[in-house]
mmCIF file of C-alpha atoms in Angstrom:
data_model
loop_
_atom_site.group_PDB
_atom_site.id
_atom_site.type_symbol
_atom_site.label_atom_id
_atom_site.label_comp_id
_atom_site.label_asym_id
_atom_site.label_seq_id
_atom_site.Cartn_x
_atom_site.Cartn_y
_atom_site.Cartn_z
ATOM 1 C CA MET G 1 94.445 108.937 85.690
ATOM 2 C CA TYR G 2 97.066 106.537 87.015
ATOM 3 C CA ARG G 3 100.611 107.941 87.193
ATOM 4 C CA VAL G 4 103.449 106.029 85.509
ATOM 5 C CA ILE G 5 107.255 106.166 85.727
ATOM 6 C CA VAL G 6 109.500 104.324 83.226
ATOM 7 C CA VAL G 7 112.978 103.211 84.385
ATOM 8 C CA GLU G 8 115.159 101.923 81.518
ATOM 9 C CA ASP G 9 118.851 102.464 80.745
ATOM 10 C CA SER G 10 118.377 102.226 76.968
ATOM 11 C CA LEU G 11 117.397 105.720 75.818
ATOM 12 C CA VAL G 12 115.843 104.394 72.599
ATOM 13 C CA LEU G 13 113.698 101.819 74.405
ATOM 14 C CA ARG G 14 112.776 104.224 77.213
ATOM 15 C CA LYS G 15 111.637 106.977 74.854
ATOM 16 C CA GLY G 16 109.911 104.385 72.697
ATOM 17 C CA ILE G 17 107.785 103.246 75.643
ATOM 18 C CA VAL G 18 107.092 106.818 76.743
ATOM 19 C CA CYS G 19 106.298 108.285 73.333
ATOM 20 C CA THR G 20 104.661 105.499 71.319
ATOM 21 C CA THR G 21 102.194 104.162 73.878
ATOM 22 C CA ASN G 22 98.739 105.742 73.871
ATOM 23 C CA TRP G 23 98.652 106.364 77.612
ATOM 24 C CA SER G 24 95.393 108.305 77.723
ATOM 25 C CA THR G 25 93.423 105.322 76.388
ATOM 26 C CA LEU G 26 94.879 103.288 79.274
ATOM 27 C CA ASN G 27 93.739 105.925 81.798
ATOM 28 C CA CYS G 28 97.406 106.661 82.531
ATOM 29 C CA GLU G 29 99.933 109.463 82.195
ATOM 30 C CA ILE G 30 103.746 109.447 82.193
ATOM 31 C CA ILE G 31 105.037 111.644 85.008
ATOM 32 C CA ALA G 32 108.778 110.885 84.699
ATOM 33 C CA ASP G 33 111.420 108.539 83.299
ATOM 34 C CA ALA G 34 114.848 107.491 84.560
ATOM 35 C CA SER G 35 117.939 105.778 83.146
ATOM 36 C CA ASN G 36 118.847 103.613 86.165
ATOM 37 C CA GLY G 37 117.581 102.292 89.476
ATOM 38 C CA ILE G 38 119.178 105.029 91.580
ATOM 39 C CA GLU G 39 117.408 107.782 89.619
ATOM 40 C CA GLY G 40 114.274 105.653 89.523
ATOM 41 C CA GLU G 41 114.185 105.182 93.290
ATOM 42 C CA ALA G 42 114.567 108.932 93.874
ATOM 43 C CA LEU G 43 111.769 109.762 91.418
ATOM 44 C CA ILE G 44 109.469 107.102 92.853
ATOM 45 C CA ASN G 45 109.968 108.306 96.420
ATOM 46 C CA SER G 46 109.400 111.903 95.329
ATOM 47 C CA LEU G 47 106.490 111.554 92.883
ATOM 48 C CA LYS G 48 104.617 108.524 94.323
ATOM 49 C CA PRO G 49 103.519 106.886 91.036
ATOM 50 C CA ASP G 50 100.870 104.173 90.756
ATOM 51 C CA ILE G 51 102.750 102.086 88.182
ATOM 52 C CA VAL G 52 106.479 101.634 87.485
ATOM 53 C CA ILE G 53 107.791 99.972 84.319
ATOM 54 C CA THR G 54 111.429 98.998 84.875
ATOM 55 C CA ASP G 55 114.186 97.023 83.208
ATOM 56 C CA ILE G 56 115.962 94.416 85.330
ATOM 57 C CA ARG G 57 119.552 94.933 84.179
ATOM 58 C CA MET G 58 120.719 98.533 84.631
ATOM 59 C CA PRO G 59 123.900 100.249 85.866
ATOM 60 C CA GLY G 60 124.117 101.569 89.421
ATOM 61 C CA MET G 61 121.093 99.796 90.846
ATOM 62 C CA ASN G 62 119.217 97.151 88.887
ATOM 63 C CA GLY G 63 115.465 96.769 88.712
ATOM 64 C CA LEU G 64 115.246 93.946 91.248
ATOM 65 C CA GLU G 65 117.204 95.913 93.853
ATOM 66 C CA MET G 66 114.970 98.923 93.274
ATOM 67 C CA VAL G 67 111.780 96.855 93.645
ATOM 68 C CA LYS G 68 113.097 95.273 96.862
ATOM 69 C CA LYS G 69 113.854 98.693 98.382
ATOM 70 C CA ILE G 70 110.486 100.210 97.502
ATOM 71 C CA LYS G 71 107.817 97.493 97.472
ATOM 72 C CA ASP G 72 107.214 97.139 101.228
ATOM 73 C CA ALA G 73 106.533 100.850 101.709
ATOM 74 C CA THR G 74 104.204 101.371 98.752
ATOM 75 C CA ASN G 75 101.320 99.926 96.784
ATOM 76 C CA ILE G 76 103.019 100.554 93.440
ATOM 77 C CA LYS G 77 102.378 98.070 90.639
ATOM 78 C CA PHE G 78 105.696 97.055 89.057
ATOM 79 C CA ILE G 79 106.006 95.802 85.473
ATOM 80 C CA ILE G 80 109.383 94.222 84.688
ATOM 81 C CA ILE G 81 111.231 94.293 81.351
ATOM 82 C CA THR G 82 113.624 91.370 80.881
ATOM 83 C CA ALA G 83 115.741 89.799 78.145
ATOM 84 C CA PHE G 84 114.597 86.451 76.746
ATOM 85 C CA ASN G 85 117.362 84.593 78.645
ATOM 86 C CA GLU G 86 116.685 86.236 82.034
ATOM 87 C CA PHE G 87 113.564 84.332 83.072
ATOM 88 C CA GLU G 88 115.023 83.542 86.514
ATOM 89 C CA TYR G 89 115.180 87.281 87.186
ATOM 90 C CA ALA G 90 111.589 87.621 86.036
ATOM 91 C CA LYS G 91 110.512 84.890 88.466
ATOM 92 C CA GLN G 92 112.280 86.705 91.299
ATOM 93 C CA ALA G 93 110.480 89.906 90.351
ATOM 94 C CA LEU G 94 107.095 88.150 90.369
ATOM 95 C CA LYS G 95 107.885 86.744 93.820
ATOM 96 C CA LEU G 96 108.581 90.304 94.963
ATOM 97 C CA GLY G 97 105.097 91.296 93.833
ATOM 98 C CA ALA G 98 105.578 92.516 90.262
ATOM 99 C CA VAL G 99 102.265 92.248 88.414
ATOM 100 C CA ASP G 100 103.765 91.190 85.068
ATOM 101 C CA TYR G 101 106.962 90.933 83.037
ATOM 102 C CA ILE G 102 107.686 91.772 79.394
ATOM 103 C CA SER G 103 110.384 90.008 77.366
ATOM 104 C CA LYS G 104 112.726 91.783 74.978
ATOM 105 C CA PRO G 105 112.358 92.391 72.108
ATOM 106 C CA ILE G 106 109.054 93.930 73.159
ATOM 107 C CA GLU G 107 106.163 92.800 70.973
ATOM 108 C CA ASP G 108 103.369 95.093 69.820
ATOM 109 C CA GLY G 109 100.702 95.386 72.493
ATOM 110 C CA ALA G 110 102.841 93.905 75.288
ATOM 111 C CA ILE G 111 103.189 97.188 77.183
ATOM 112 C CA GLU G 112 99.464 97.888 76.864
ATOM 113 C CA ALA G 113 98.497 94.392 78.075
ATOM 114 C CA ALA G 114 100.741 94.639 81.147
ATOM 115 C CA VAL G 115 99.506 98.138 81.988
ATOM 116 C CA ILE G 116 95.868 97.018 81.698
ATOM 117 C CA LYS G 117 96.656 94.223 84.161
ATOM 118 C CA ALA G 118 98.157 96.755 86.586
ATOM 119 C CA THR G 119 95.311 99.262 86.261
ATOM 120 C CA SER G 120 92.738 96.488 86.751
ATOM 121 C CA LEU G 121 94.382 95.618 90.073
ATOM 122 C CA LEU G 122 94.433 99.287 91.065
ATOM 123 C CA ASP G 123 90.744 99.622 90.130
ATOM 124 C CA GLU G 124 89.851 96.573 92.238
ATOM 125 C CA GLU G 125 91.768 97.908 95.223
ATOM 126 C CA LYS G 126 90.042 101.279 94.872
ATOM 127 C CA GLU G 127 86.626 99.577 94.855
ATOM 128 C CA TYR G 128 87.537 97.558 97.933
ATOM 129 C CA ARG G 129 88.613 100.704 99.787
ATOM 130 C CA LYS G 130 85.249 102.298 98.940
ATOM 131 C CA PHE G 131 83.451 99.192 100.171
ATOM 132 C CA LYS G 132 85.458 99.185 103.403
ATOM 133 C CA GLU G 133 84.768 102.880 103.997
ATOM 134 C CA LYS G 134 81.062 102.291 103.442
ATOM 135 C CA LEU G 135 81.073 99.512 106.023
ATOM 136 C CA GLU G 136 82.957 101.710 108.474
ATOM 137 C CA ASP G 137 80.357 104.437 107.966
ATOM 138 C CA VAL G 138 77.624 101.933 108.809
ATOM 139 C CA GLU G 139 79.501 100.823 111.931
ATOM 140 C CA ASP G 140 79.973 104.459 112.972
ATOM 141 C CA SER G 141 76.250 105.127 112.567
ATOM 142 C CA LYS G 142 75.477 102.118 114.760
ATOM 143 C CA ILE G 143 77.805 103.408 117.476
ATOM 144 C CA MET G 144 76.226 106.868 117.322
ATOM 145 C CA LEU G 145 72.741 105.413 117.626
ATOM 146 C CA PHE G 146 73.769 103.313 120.587
ATOM 147 C CA LYS G 147 75.345 106.302 122.338
ATOM 148 C CA GLU G 148 72.178 108.316 121.805
ATOM 149 C CA TYR G 149 70.163 105.438 123.207
ATOM 150 C CA LEU G 150 72.312 105.270 126.348
ATOM 151 C CA SER G 151 72.084 109.031 126.845
ATOM 152 C CA GLY G 152 68.304 108.910 126.767
ATOM 153 C CA GLY G 153 68.021 110.938 123.562
ATOM 154 C CA ASN G 154 66.917 108.028 121.397
ATOM 155 C CA SER G 155 63.683 107.824 119.490
ATOM 156 C CA ILE G 156 61.603 104.691 118.996
ATOM 157 C CA THR G 157 63.099 104.445 115.507
ATOM 158 C CA GLU G 158 66.667 104.497 116.820
ATOM 159 C CA PHE G 159 65.767 101.930 119.456
ATOM 160 C CA HIS G 160 64.413 99.568 116.785
ATOM 161 C CA VAL G 161 67.427 100.056 114.513
ATOM 162 C CA LYS G 162 69.825 99.331 117.367
ATOM 163 C CA ASN G 163 67.949 96.112 118.089
ATOM 164 C CA ILE G 164 67.905 95.169 114.397
ATOM 165 C CA THR G 165 71.657 95.652 113.913
ATOM 166 C CA GLN G 166 72.346 93.815 117.154
ATOM 167 C CA TYR G 167 70.137 90.921 116.026
ATOM 168 C CA ILE G 168 72.027 90.724 112.717
ATOM 169 C CA SER G 169 75.419 90.715 114.453
ATOM 170 C CA LEU G 170 74.252 87.795 116.631
ATOM 171 C CA HIS G 171 72.449 85.743 113.973
ATOM 172 C CA PHE G 172 74.168 86.506 110.632
ATOM 173 C CA GLN G 173 75.643 82.975 110.577
ATOM 174 C CA GLU G 174 72.158 81.486 110.486
ATOM 175 C CA ASN G 175 69.958 81.128 107.399
ATOM 176 C CA ILE G 176 68.035 84.347 108.080
ATOM 177 C CA GLY G 177 66.520 86.946 105.769
ATOM 178 C CA ALA G 178 64.674 90.249 105.994
ATOM 179 C CA ARG G 179 61.423 88.588 107.077
ATOM 180 C CA ASP G 180 63.122 86.754 109.966
ATOM 181 C CA ILE G 181 64.736 89.982 111.154
ATOM 182 C CA ALA G 182 61.434 91.865 111.073
ATOM 183 C CA THR G 183 59.653 89.031 112.895
ATOM 184 C CA SER G 184 62.277 89.131 115.644
ATOM 185 C CA GLN G 185 61.378 92.797 116.220
ATOM 186 C CA GLY G 186 57.621 92.231 116.176
ATOM 187 C CA VAL G 187 57.055 94.616 113.259
ATOM 188 C CA SER G 188 56.296 94.199 109.553
ATOM 189 C CA GLU G 189 59.086 93.741 107.019
ATOM 190 C CA SER G 190 58.107 96.938 105.172
ATOM 191 C CA HIS G 191 58.159 98.944 108.414
ATOM 192 C CA CYS G 192 61.527 97.458 109.357
ATOM 193 C CA ASN G 193 62.933 98.337 105.936
ATOM 194 C CA ARG G 194 61.725 101.916 106.256
ATOM 195 C CA LEU G 195 63.320 102.321 109.695
ATOM 196 C CA MET G 196 66.646 100.928 108.490
ATOM 197 C CA LYS G 197 66.659 103.004 105.318
ATOM 198 C CA GLU G 198 66.005 106.212 107.277
ATOM 199 C CA GLN G 199 68.775 105.599 109.798
ATOM 200 C CA THR G 200 71.497 103.722 107.858
ATOM 201 C CA GLY G 201 70.748 104.186 104.166
ATOM 202 C CA PHE G 202 70.436 100.403 103.795
ATOM 203 C CA THR G 203 67.432 98.105 103.472
ATOM 204 C CA LEU G 204 67.387 95.065 105.764
ATOM 205 C CA SER G 205 68.667 92.779 102.997
ATOM 206 C CA ASP G 206 71.413 95.200 101.956
ATOM 207 C CA TYR G 207 72.616 95.699 105.510
ATOM 208 C CA LEU G 208 72.616 91.933 106.138
ATOM 209 C CA GLN G 209 74.602 91.337 102.932
ATOM 210 C CA HIS G 210 77.169 94.021 103.762
ATOM 211 C CA TYR G 211 77.575 92.706 107.300
ATOM 212 C CA ARG G 212 78.037 89.123 106.081
ATOM 213 C CA ILE G 213 80.619 90.141 103.487
ATOM 214 C CA LYS G 214 82.471 92.229 106.065
ATOM 215 C CA LYS G 215 82.723 89.143 108.302
ATOM 216 C CA ALA G 216 83.700 87.042 105.276
ATOM 217 C CA CYS G 217 86.642 89.389 104.630
ATOM 218 C CA GLU G 218 87.792 88.773 108.206
ATOM 219 C CA TYR G 219 87.498 84.980 107.849
ATOM 220 C CA LEU G 220 89.373 84.988 104.520
ATOM 221 C CA SER G 221 92.468 86.359 106.255
ATOM 222 C CA ASP G 222 93.043 82.722 107.278
ATOM 223 C CA SER G 223 94.848 81.198 104.279
ATOM 224 C CA ALA G 224 93.764 77.686 105.289
ATOM 225 C CA VAL G 225 90.022 78.334 105.189
ATOM 226 C CA ARG G 226 88.122 77.406 102.024
ATOM 227 C CA VAL G 227 85.637 79.681 100.287
ATOM 228 C CA TYR G 228 82.702 77.306 100.803
ATOM 229 C CA GLU G 229 83.509 77.200 104.532
ATOM 230 C CA VAL G 230 83.459 81.004 104.716
ATOM 231 C CA ALA G 231 80.139 81.104 102.853
ATOM 232 C CA ASP G 232 78.675 78.689 105.387
ATOM 233 C CA LYS G 233 80.155 80.667 108.296
ATOM 234 C CA VAL G 234 78.333 83.817 107.216
ATOM 235 C CA GLY G 235 74.991 82.105 106.657
ATOM 236 C CA ILE G 236 75.042 81.788 102.851
ATOM 237 C CA VAL G 237 74.593 78.136 101.913
ATOM 238 C CA ASP G 238 75.096 78.564 98.152
ATOM 239 C CA GLN G 239 78.808 79.146 97.475
ATOM 240 C CA ARG G 240 78.179 80.456 93.952
ATOM 241 C CA TYR G 241 75.669 83.003 95.237
ATOM 242 C CA PHE G 242 78.134 83.985 97.979
ATOM 243 C CA SER G 243 80.861 84.552 95.360
ATOM 244 C CA VAL G 244 78.523 86.683 93.234
ATOM 245 C CA ILE G 245 77.568 88.886 96.212
ATOM 246 C CA PHE G 246 81.195 89.124 97.366
ATOM 247 C CA LYS G 247 82.440 90.244 93.946
ATOM 248 C CA ARG G 248 79.605 92.753 93.571
ATOM 249 C CA LEU G 249 80.431 94.414 96.909
ATOM 250 C CA VAL G 250 84.223 94.008 97.084
ATOM 251 C CA GLY G 251 85.121 94.071 93.388
ATOM 252 C CA ILE G 252 87.034 90.770 93.307
ATOM 253 C CA THR G 253 86.186 87.130 94.014
ATOM 254 C CA PRO G 254 86.644 85.656 97.522
ATOM 255 C CA LYS G 255 89.578 83.551 96.310
ATOM 256 C CA GLU G 256 91.278 86.552 94.700
ATOM 257 C CA PHE G 257 90.770 88.515 97.929
ATOM 258 C CA GLN G 258 92.255 85.684 100.017
ATOM 259 C CA ASN G 259 95.242 85.293 97.674
ATOM 260 C CA ARG G 260 95.911 89.021 97.760
ATOM 261 C CA LEU G 261 95.895 89.051 101.578
ATOM 262 C CA ASN G 262 98.327 86.115 101.615
ATOM 263 C CA ASN G 263 100.637 87.799 99.086
ATOM 264 C CA GLN G 264 100.676 90.980 101.175
ATOM 265 C CA GLY G 265 101.496 88.931 104.242
#
């Protein structure tokens, strides 16, 4: 479950948010609440929540000041509560990275909608971390195979797999597929697939897709590059197909990934 802290100087509103929201259905739990930004900052630093719901105007330290002090050091998703005439504050909060804002008086379902938005972002980031770890595992296995090859302890299988992964790293930008890779090694596609599956856990096509998407993530760090250009750079001529593969492996679309990198920067 995702951990939530509520920071609100109005006791009635704070307890209303804490006690009347069905947190379990949102895959969340309340771990603390605070009456001002100073208390909120201390609780956040101590308890490390995933989501913080905070009012903007509070005594001691307001919500914007609290967000500014905390946001750079954490990946917390902030949801801002603001009065109807404080939209400029809400815009500042969104610029600071808040995922959503809620206007007072709070309408039915507004808290739930904002929390769902925050948890969706957290889910996507979790999926991306898993994807990245999987890629790193593949890279580590390649390095291990290569070291074994250099030390003379390699088998014919390891030798082939090293050549296959090297071929992919050199030719992934071209319009190649599993058959082309197998042909380059002088063995059948089925044999090539078996070798790869034994050593890396991936088929030829899966490994090629993961490698291309890994490179695409690197290219998308450039805010000026367009998605269709990245697709072409990694050897996928159909941008729609590229976007489908990217979302399946990373959890978000290429454009969403690029925007998120730019916002973090």
